[in-house]
XYZ file of C-alpha atoms in Angstrom:
607
model
C 85.813 77.335 103.893
C 88.461 74.684 104.074
C 92.106 75.328 103.519
C 93.197 74.378 100.019
C 95.696 72.017 101.616
C 98.325 72.127 98.916
C 101.063 70.975 101.283
C 101.315 67.903 103.497
C 100.481 68.248 107.166
C 103.807 68.216 108.965
C 104.694 67.925 112.636
C 108.140 68.789 114.015
C 109.992 67.646 117.078
C 113.517 68.459 118.191
C 115.361 65.405 119.453
C 118.677 65.720 121.271
C 121.432 63.348 120.163
C 123.830 62.953 123.113
C 126.346 60.942 121.122
C 127.092 63.679 118.609
C 125.951 66.679 120.690
C 123.494 67.821 118.044
C 119.789 68.380 117.815
C 117.840 66.605 115.105
C 114.616 67.913 113.674
C 112.275 64.966 113.337
C 109.565 65.536 110.776
C 106.454 63.419 110.826
C 104.333 63.695 107.706
C 102.074 61.723 105.456
C 105.074 60.304 103.643
C 106.880 58.974 106.698
C 109.401 60.263 109.239
C 112.609 62.065 108.371
C 115.333 63.624 110.468
C 118.128 66.021 109.819
C 121.244 66.995 111.731
C 121.635 70.434 113.188
C 124.344 72.804 114.178
C 126.412 72.050 117.298
C 125.005 73.088 120.638
C 125.605 76.563 121.932
C 124.545 78.515 124.965
C 121.211 80.262 124.537
C 119.522 82.380 127.171
C 120.016 81.246 130.752
C 121.232 77.689 131.222
C 120.131 76.418 127.801
C 122.475 74.017 126.037
C 120.287 73.479 122.988
C 120.969 75.599 119.892
C 118.718 78.053 118.157
C 120.308 77.277 114.796
C 118.770 73.861 114.160
C 118.629 73.574 110.390
C 116.058 71.394 108.644
C 117.600 69.567 105.704
C 114.816 67.308 104.475
C 115.041 67.136 100.669
C 111.911 68.360 98.969
C 110.198 69.366 102.187
C 108.677 72.874 102.313
C 110.893 73.867 105.244
C 114.089 72.178 104.127
C 117.218 74.115 103.302
C 116.966 72.818 99.739
C 113.453 74.201 99.327
C 114.209 77.404 101.195
C 117.232 78.291 99.078
C 116.267 76.811 95.720
C 116.494 79.108 92.723
C 113.139 80.652 91.878
C 114.240 81.874 88.475
C 114.841 85.437 87.424
C 112.901 88.169 89.168
C 109.922 89.002 86.874
C 110.622 92.714 86.530
C 109.183 92.817 82.987
C 105.904 91.309 84.152
C 105.744 93.889 86.910
C 106.443 96.877 84.674
C 103.835 95.684 82.166
C 101.285 95.584 84.996
C 102.261 99.150 85.873
C 101.835 100.337 82.271
C 98.348 98.817 82.216
C 97.521 100.854 85.309
C 98.816 103.999 83.547
C 95.787 103.776 81.252
C 97.722 102.232 78.342
C 99.968 105.110 77.238
C 101.513 104.735 73.778
C 104.640 106.720 74.526
C 106.762 107.841 77.394
C 109.493 106.679 79.725
C 109.270 105.431 83.302
C 112.186 106.438 85.530
C 112.914 105.341 89.097
C 116.001 105.810 91.188
C 116.963 103.328 93.888
C 118.332 104.240 97.282
C 121.927 105.054 98.123
C 123.585 104.084 101.394
C 122.202 106.419 104.071
C 124.181 107.904 106.942
C 122.923 109.164 110.257
C 123.234 112.955 110.686
C 126.688 114.013 111.857
C 127.949 110.428 111.719
C 129.947 108.120 109.490
C 127.572 105.267 110.376
C 124.158 104.462 109.011
C 121.339 101.913 109.134
C 121.524 98.707 107.110
C 120.744 99.268 103.446
C 117.109 98.735 102.500
C 116.090 99.193 98.882
C 113.264 101.483 97.806
C 110.410 99.020 97.345
C 108.830 100.504 94.211
C 112.259 100.464 92.586
C 112.851 96.850 93.584
C 109.454 95.881 92.141
C 110.561 97.101 88.698
C 114.175 95.933 88.833
C 114.853 93.160 91.342
C 118.065 94.999 92.287
C 118.727 95.017 96.026
C 121.895 97.109 96.132
C 122.603 100.851 96.193
C 123.344 103.380 93.498
C 121.005 102.118 90.767
C 118.289 103.454 88.488
C 115.775 101.787 86.189
C 114.115 103.010 83.001
C 111.323 101.575 80.897
C 110.788 102.818 77.349
C 107.068 102.174 76.879
C 106.847 102.029 73.050
C 110.022 99.951 72.737
C 109.145 97.798 75.779
C 112.769 98.122 76.894
C 113.504 97.770 80.621
C 117.050 98.810 81.551
C 118.761 98.568 84.928
C 121.489 101.168 85.442
C 124.232 100.273 87.937
C 127.421 101.847 89.260
C 130.827 100.709 88.145
C 132.735 98.914 90.857
C 135.518 101.060 92.304
C 138.487 98.948 93.504
C 139.143 101.461 96.278
C 135.617 101.039 97.633
C 135.666 97.290 97.144
C 138.715 97.134 99.422
C 136.555 98.391 102.267
C 133.022 97.328 101.408
C 133.213 94.636 98.755
C 131.729 94.793 95.283
C 128.176 95.269 94.080
C 126.775 92.910 91.423
C 128.269 93.225 87.958
C 126.338 93.567 84.705
C 126.357 89.806 84.119
C 125.384 89.037 87.719
C 122.515 91.507 87.525
C 121.279 89.974 84.270
C 121.301 86.532 85.875
C 119.001 87.641 88.700
C 116.397 89.728 86.867
C 114.717 89.493 83.466
C 115.374 93.136 82.580
C 116.061 93.829 78.905
C 119.551 95.114 79.582
C 121.939 96.228 82.330
C 124.187 99.238 81.727
C 126.494 101.502 83.704
C 124.776 104.528 85.157
C 127.324 106.982 83.756
C 125.572 106.492 80.398
C 122.137 107.403 81.738
C 122.248 111.109 80.787
C 122.968 110.393 77.130
C 120.291 107.704 77.059
C 117.601 109.975 78.494
C 118.526 112.708 76.035
C 118.189 110.308 73.124
C 114.933 108.766 74.273
C 113.114 111.894 75.384
C 114.004 114.453 72.681
C 112.078 114.250 69.399
C 114.941 115.783 67.425
C 117.016 112.746 68.364
C 114.319 110.277 67.376
C 112.864 109.983 70.852
C 109.192 109.919 71.677
C 109.159 113.247 73.425
C 107.748 111.982 76.706
C 106.004 111.985 78.981
C 108.600 111.201 81.611
C 106.910 109.329 84.468
C 108.450 109.731 87.920
C 107.092 109.007 91.402
C 107.195 112.626 92.571
C 108.894 115.933 91.681
C 111.873 115.198 93.920
C 112.455 111.951 91.997
C 113.349 113.664 88.714
C 116.711 112.532 87.307
C 119.659 114.257 88.912
C 121.874 114.487 85.843
C 125.078 115.980 87.134
C 127.483 116.792 85.697
C 125.412 117.685 82.630
C 127.523 118.499 79.541
C 126.530 121.531 77.411
C 125.016 119.329 74.720
C 122.511 118.123 77.338
C 121.262 121.582 78.299
C 117.837 120.155 77.499
C 117.744 118.813 81.050
C 118.593 122.026 82.870
C 114.949 122.974 83.289
C 113.846 119.504 84.243
C 113.561 120.224 87.959
C 111.188 123.085 87.315
C 108.317 122.651 84.926
C 108.500 121.068 81.484
C 111.480 121.784 79.242
C 111.180 122.289 75.470
C 107.796 120.669 75.372
C 108.802 117.616 77.397
C 105.890 116.414 79.468
C 106.799 115.435 83.010
C 104.184 113.411 84.883
C 104.764 113.353 88.647
C 101.330 112.092 89.699
C 100.385 109.005 87.659
C 103.230 106.579 88.356
C 102.851 106.168 92.121
C 99.186 105.072 92.096
C 99.887 102.850 89.084
C 102.706 100.984 90.847
C 100.689 100.666 94.043
C 97.728 99.252 92.117
C 99.981 96.777 90.296
C 101.537 95.549 93.544
C 98.202 94.566 95.115
C 97.879 91.323 93.119
C 100.957 89.179 93.609
C 102.693 87.255 90.826
C 103.584 83.570 91.354
C 107.223 84.549 91.935
C 106.233 87.010 94.638
C 104.004 84.426 96.305
C 106.945 82.002 96.368
C 109.067 84.536 98.236
C 106.281 85.378 100.679
C 105.654 81.668 101.246
C 109.291 81.174 102.226
C 109.268 84.168 104.545
C 106.120 82.943 106.297
C 107.362 79.340 106.503
C 110.645 80.335 108.117
C 108.846 82.741 110.438
C 106.472 79.954 111.493
C 109.371 77.683 112.411
C 111.055 80.506 114.356
C 107.860 80.941 116.387
C 107.992 77.228 117.164
C 111.573 77.599 118.398
C 110.477 80.276 120.861
C 107.618 78.114 122.153
C 110.002 75.231 122.836
C 112.319 77.448 124.862
C 109.932 79.853 126.552
C 109.855 78.023 129.911
C 113.600 78.506 130.221
C 113.717 82.203 129.331
C 113.770 84.965 131.919
C 113.404 88.171 129.909
C 111.536 89.396 126.843
C 114.821 90.090 125.089
C 115.705 86.397 125.185
C 112.557 85.513 123.226
C 113.489 88.254 120.775
C 116.996 86.811 120.458
C 115.797 83.242 119.900
C 113.446 84.330 117.133
C 115.777 86.662 115.301
C 118.834 84.470 115.811
C 117.106 81.490 114.231
C 116.025 83.554 111.222
C 119.566 84.833 110.711
C 120.980 81.317 110.963
C 118.668 80.198 108.150
C 119.658 83.003 105.775
C 117.071 85.656 106.661
C 119.042 88.493 108.302
C 116.300 91.120 108.005
C 113.074 91.358 109.958
C 109.954 92.733 108.285
C 109.455 95.008 111.312
C 110.738 95.369 114.840
C 110.126 92.213 116.871
C 107.380 92.588 119.480
C 108.001 90.302 122.473
C 105.499 91.705 124.943
C 104.769 89.997 128.245
C 101.856 90.670 130.569
C 100.469 94.229 130.425
C 103.032 95.136 127.748
C 100.922 93.120 125.309
C 98.305 95.870 125.468
C 100.702 98.229 123.650
C 100.204 97.518 119.957
C 103.710 98.477 118.826
C 105.655 97.608 121.958
C 109.258 96.893 121.021
C 111.356 97.606 124.122
C 111.542 93.843 124.747
C 113.537 94.263 127.945
C 111.331 93.354 130.901
C 111.577 90.241 133.093
C 109.048 87.456 132.607
C 108.746 86.573 136.273
C 105.209 86.987 137.536
C 103.757 87.554 134.065
C 100.937 85.413 132.670
C 101.350 85.695 128.922
C 103.557 86.695 126.024
C 102.437 88.224 122.751
C 105.094 87.513 120.113
C 104.589 89.453 116.883
C 107.527 88.785 114.581
C 108.235 88.003 110.954
C 111.330 87.815 108.777
C 111.888 88.919 105.199
C 112.886 86.568 102.410
C 114.258 88.126 99.248
C 112.829 91.541 100.235
C 109.334 90.091 100.811
C 107.707 90.285 104.218
C 105.882 88.000 106.602
C 103.731 88.908 109.594
C 102.764 86.388 112.274
C 101.551 86.863 115.859
C 101.064 84.283 118.571
C 99.943 84.744 122.181
C 100.570 82.048 124.775
C 100.864 81.463 128.541
C 104.461 81.618 129.705
C 104.152 78.564 131.950
C 102.129 76.517 129.461
C 98.854 76.807 131.372
C 96.219 79.449 130.823
C 94.601 81.215 133.722
C 90.798 81.180 133.604
C 90.624 84.754 132.357
C 93.501 84.298 129.927
C 91.917 81.268 128.314
C 88.580 83.049 128.037
C 90.070 85.943 126.108
C 92.201 83.650 123.945
C 89.099 81.712 122.902
C 87.347 84.951 121.972
C 90.193 85.956 119.656
C 90.534 82.411 118.355
C 86.892 82.433 117.258
C 87.231 85.909 115.733
C 90.144 84.757 113.603
C 88.735 81.365 112.652
C 85.413 82.699 111.399
C 87.005 85.574 109.491
C 89.520 83.278 107.779
C 86.785 80.810 106.886
C 84.867 83.643 105.214
C 87.700 84.588 102.835
C 87.121 84.235 99.115
C 87.310 86.479 96.037
C 84.630 89.128 95.983
C 84.412 89.676 99.730
C 84.347 93.217 101.027
C 87.181 93.145 103.533
C 85.720 95.823 105.787
C 82.701 93.598 106.372
C 85.028 90.874 107.644
C 86.224 93.432 110.183
C 82.613 93.921 111.239
C 82.213 90.140 111.574
C 85.184 90.132 113.969
C 83.688 93.026 115.936
C 80.297 91.340 116.178
C 81.914 88.181 117.567
C 83.920 90.283 120.029
C 80.767 92.014 121.274
C 78.920 88.723 121.608
C 81.724 86.985 123.507
C 82.566 89.934 125.762
C 78.886 90.155 126.678
C 78.961 86.478 127.648
C 81.925 87.218 129.930
C 80.115 90.208 131.424
C 82.718 92.768 130.334
C 80.131 94.374 128.060
C 76.541 94.701 129.231
C 73.485 96.990 129.447
C 72.682 96.783 125.740
C 72.044 94.582 122.724
C 74.777 93.397 120.366
C 73.600 95.747 117.635
C 73.363 98.688 120.023
C 76.892 98.236 121.380
C 78.338 97.614 117.913
C 76.581 100.661 116.470
C 77.998 102.815 119.276
C 81.523 101.529 118.544
C 82.268 100.708 122.191
C 83.974 97.423 121.349
C 86.797 99.502 119.831
C 87.953 99.949 123.428
C 89.121 96.336 123.276
C 89.675 95.859 119.514
C 91.173 99.208 118.482
C 92.863 98.310 115.190
C 91.952 96.967 111.783
C 91.488 93.282 111.069
C 94.514 93.188 108.804
C 96.413 94.511 105.824
C 98.155 93.489 102.618
C 101.550 91.766 102.812
C 104.234 91.972 100.132
C 107.365 94.031 99.683
C 106.260 95.873 102.814
C 104.810 94.218 105.884
C 101.970 96.736 105.646
C 101.870 96.612 101.883
C 100.198 99.040 99.536
C 96.476 98.637 98.859
C 96.280 100.408 95.510
C 93.472 102.801 94.707
C 91.192 101.262 97.313
C 91.440 100.550 101.020
C 90.739 97.329 102.828
C 89.013 99.185 105.651
C 86.522 102.010 105.824
C 87.741 104.688 108.208
C 86.341 108.029 109.215
C 87.940 109.824 106.269
C 86.598 107.369 103.695
C 83.154 106.331 104.950
C 80.401 108.294 103.235
C 78.078 108.105 106.219
C 80.586 109.217 108.837
C 79.911 112.926 108.468
C 81.168 115.302 111.113
C 80.947 112.714 113.881
C 84.138 110.960 112.824
C 86.987 112.036 115.101
C 90.389 110.579 115.711
C 92.395 110.478 118.877
C 94.360 113.760 118.922
C 97.806 113.369 117.416
C 97.180 109.944 115.951
C 97.523 111.075 112.349
C 100.981 112.430 113.019
C 103.760 110.328 111.452
C 104.692 107.237 113.399
C 107.841 105.144 113.268
C 106.136 101.873 112.394
C 102.468 102.175 111.585
C 101.889 98.463 111.110
C 98.197 98.679 111.966
C 95.407 101.081 111.191
C 93.607 102.437 114.220
C 89.844 102.002 114.297
C 88.255 104.511 116.647
C 84.720 104.053 117.992
C 83.616 106.719 115.516
C 85.211 104.780 112.647
C 83.563 101.565 113.753
C 80.168 103.210 114.147
C 80.514 104.679 110.652
C 81.443 101.268 109.223
C 78.381 99.781 110.852
C 76.100 102.469 109.395
C 77.657 101.965 105.977
C 77.082 98.225 106.167
C 73.464 98.735 107.133
C 72.940 100.924 104.062
C 74.989 98.657 101.799
C 72.715 96.107 100.207
C 75.614 94.331 98.512
C 75.605 91.470 101.003
C 78.884 90.136 102.344
C 77.855 86.649 101.290
C 77.699 87.598 97.612
C 80.602 86.232 95.593
C 81.434 89.059 93.218
C 84.400 88.349 90.978
C 86.190 91.171 89.239
C 87.989 94.386 90.069
C 86.862 96.349 93.091
C 84.937 99.598 92.604
C 87.080 102.629 91.714
C 86.945 104.458 95.034
C 88.630 104.223 98.364
C 87.347 102.109 101.194
C 85.502 99.270 99.514
C 88.246 96.924 98.405
C 87.152 93.414 97.613
C 89.411 90.447 98.031
C 90.831 89.161 94.749
C 92.771 86.073 93.763
C 96.497 86.274 94.605
C 96.146 88.987 97.200
C 98.032 88.204 100.411
C 96.400 89.679 103.506
C 96.632 89.201 107.244
C 93.803 88.266 109.559
C 94.878 89.540 112.978
C 92.063 90.147 115.446
C 92.925 91.033 119.016
C 91.432 91.892 122.381
C 93.429 94.318 124.550
C 93.174 95.791 128.015
C 95.176 99.002 127.728
C 94.245 100.829 130.896
C 95.174 104.434 129.930
C 93.341 104.213 126.591
C 90.206 102.563 127.960
C 90.000 104.865 130.959
C 90.671 108.062 129.004
C 88.401 107.544 126.019
C 85.744 105.066 127.140
C 85.253 104.910 130.908
C 85.296 108.713 131.042
C 82.683 108.932 128.285
C 79.124 108.169 129.468
C 78.126 107.054 125.963
C 80.577 104.145 126.270
C 80.981 103.717 130.022
C 77.383 102.559 130.428
C 78.196 99.429 128.399
C 81.395 98.457 130.282
C 81.222 96.539 133.564
C 84.294 97.778 135.436
C 83.963 95.204 138.225
C 84.322 92.396 135.704
C 86.916 94.290 133.675
C 89.224 94.520 136.697
C 89.888 90.773 136.467
C 91.395 91.094 132.981
C 93.907 93.962 133.168
C 96.891 91.671 133.834
C 96.336 89.760 130.599
C 97.459 92.784 128.626
C 96.348 91.644 125.215
C 95.789 88.663 122.956
C 96.377 88.779 119.209
C 96.512 85.919 116.702
C 97.734 86.701 113.197
C 98.153 84.625 110.043
C 99.107 85.461 106.444
C 96.384 84.366 104.026
C 96.653 83.884 100.258
C 93.362 84.468 98.448
C 92.868 81.658 95.922
C 90.492 81.199 93.000
C 87.716 79.741 95.136
C 88.807 80.353 98.713
C 92.077 80.770 100.532
C 95.324 79.163 101.616
C 96.686 79.855 105.075
C 100.419 80.271 104.509
C 101.120 80.311 108.255
C 102.023 77.082 110.042
C 103.171 78.551 113.372
C 101.536 76.556 116.200
C 98.600 78.101 118.019
C 95.907 77.004 120.429
C 96.271 73.543 121.938
C 99.188 72.681 119.661
C 101.192 75.610 121.034
C 100.494 74.535 124.631
C 101.734 71.018 123.884
C 104.986 72.394 122.496
C 105.523 74.724 125.461
C 104.974 71.924 127.952
C 107.109 69.444 126.021
C 109.920 71.987 125.949
C 113.187 71.019 124.309
C 113.289 67.211 123.987
C 116.090 65.835 126.109
C 116.364 68.993 128.166
C 113.240 68.512 130.219
C 109.975 70.131 129.237
C 108.864 70.337 132.855
C 112.103 71.936 133.995
C 112.054 75.106 136.002
C 110.571 77.944 134.023
C 112.304 81.261 133.972
C 109.070 83.212 133.733
C 105.346 82.928 134.013
C 103.135 82.370 136.981
C 101.814 79.215 138.502
């Protein structure tokens, strides 16, 4: 399936201008060559004069400052809340209530993390500042954003939050009011004796009920709200969350525009790292180049912690220490993506630090490259996503057998056993939106042991894995999960090639791709010694398929992952990611920073 190709093919080069001590970005496209000035040079890393803040300013170009910062119109909060109401099974009455986040503080401290809005609240309001609430009166179709009054004493220290007029200019809510009027409003809307509809009141969970304090005597109606119902008021704490999550799965055009900008800027930041990688000496410098460039372009927040993993560190899926030297290492896995307007991106590239693959490194890269290419080419509405994961696994088995890492069995036998999960232990991808690992609604992209009907009692997870994690950006696929997926696919006569348009079936685990979903395709092959030795080489059922003599040649690679963000279109897909990969990435690494010397002494890598 070919890319829809809605945008021109563009190539970038950084050209140093000695006369004015700037770096120009030269853009070569189908409509000619353009260049734009950049910020003055500054020291970056070790001995690097070239800046990381080069700013493209090509009018009308997808990566220009004009395009990046152009007004997208008001945030479509009304469209979003109407989608949510449809998922609530078309109620005729009731009120939706959500509270946004306040500024958090660390325990026993007057400091806290940067503010990050509650994503369900943002989806229905477009308000990215603290102290707010939002209500939607379903019969009146009235969406109101409730904000705090600005306190001059607080503004002295922290500045002001958006005013009523400013909030109205950014979101298409019906009205914006001060939150000190919320108690009276809820009383009027929810009590039948005051002309209200009498409920139900929809909240995300019991702890999200309105905290109406102080509550005057005339509003004693609300005193029982945090228990069960009060005076016949129906309180629904279970329907709203799945409705919002289902609504968020299919992105609106406005949301796609924000994601497109996040992915475009992320792609250019990856290019900046490639150009400088030969002159970096530590993982943290790659981290700094990436994040510094994003900040300089107006994207101060990352979608997740940057992963700049060199050598064996690349075998740790959520490695984020980013503090080890590059000397003597073969590769770097850079998994990083910025946010734009609260919407995420997620891009991973793996490359040789010195611009030249070792034999083993190139072999594994080509395996992952094929896994990703064939899975992306298979994307279209109606596809069962979990079967794309099986396609990736089948390719992995086939290619690892060619290399001799897997042996002593047929492709089907090894896949059915789930042994390839030793090297591909996570899911093929996930949704992307307001979260980097966005909600999937009432279905799941992948079938796992808890959702596969044929898994039975044989499905077991690694002990402790289901405990909460800091950043669960990927879903683990154990050999038992993979074996269960394979059995399910063998029983499932709805072939992966069938193009079925329409909503997915109403149960977990069989989500079909639909137009305007944004998903990642991120296959990987990893050589994580403790995991492979503990759960595969020590298990005769798996060990018999793994050739340890051949495997020993690949430990130093660590891992290879390639990840793109894909928009599902009406008849196929659009790859939103333009970060260089494959041969293009090698050319950029070896060219280095124009004018600085692409073949200059590398800080890391091995010869």
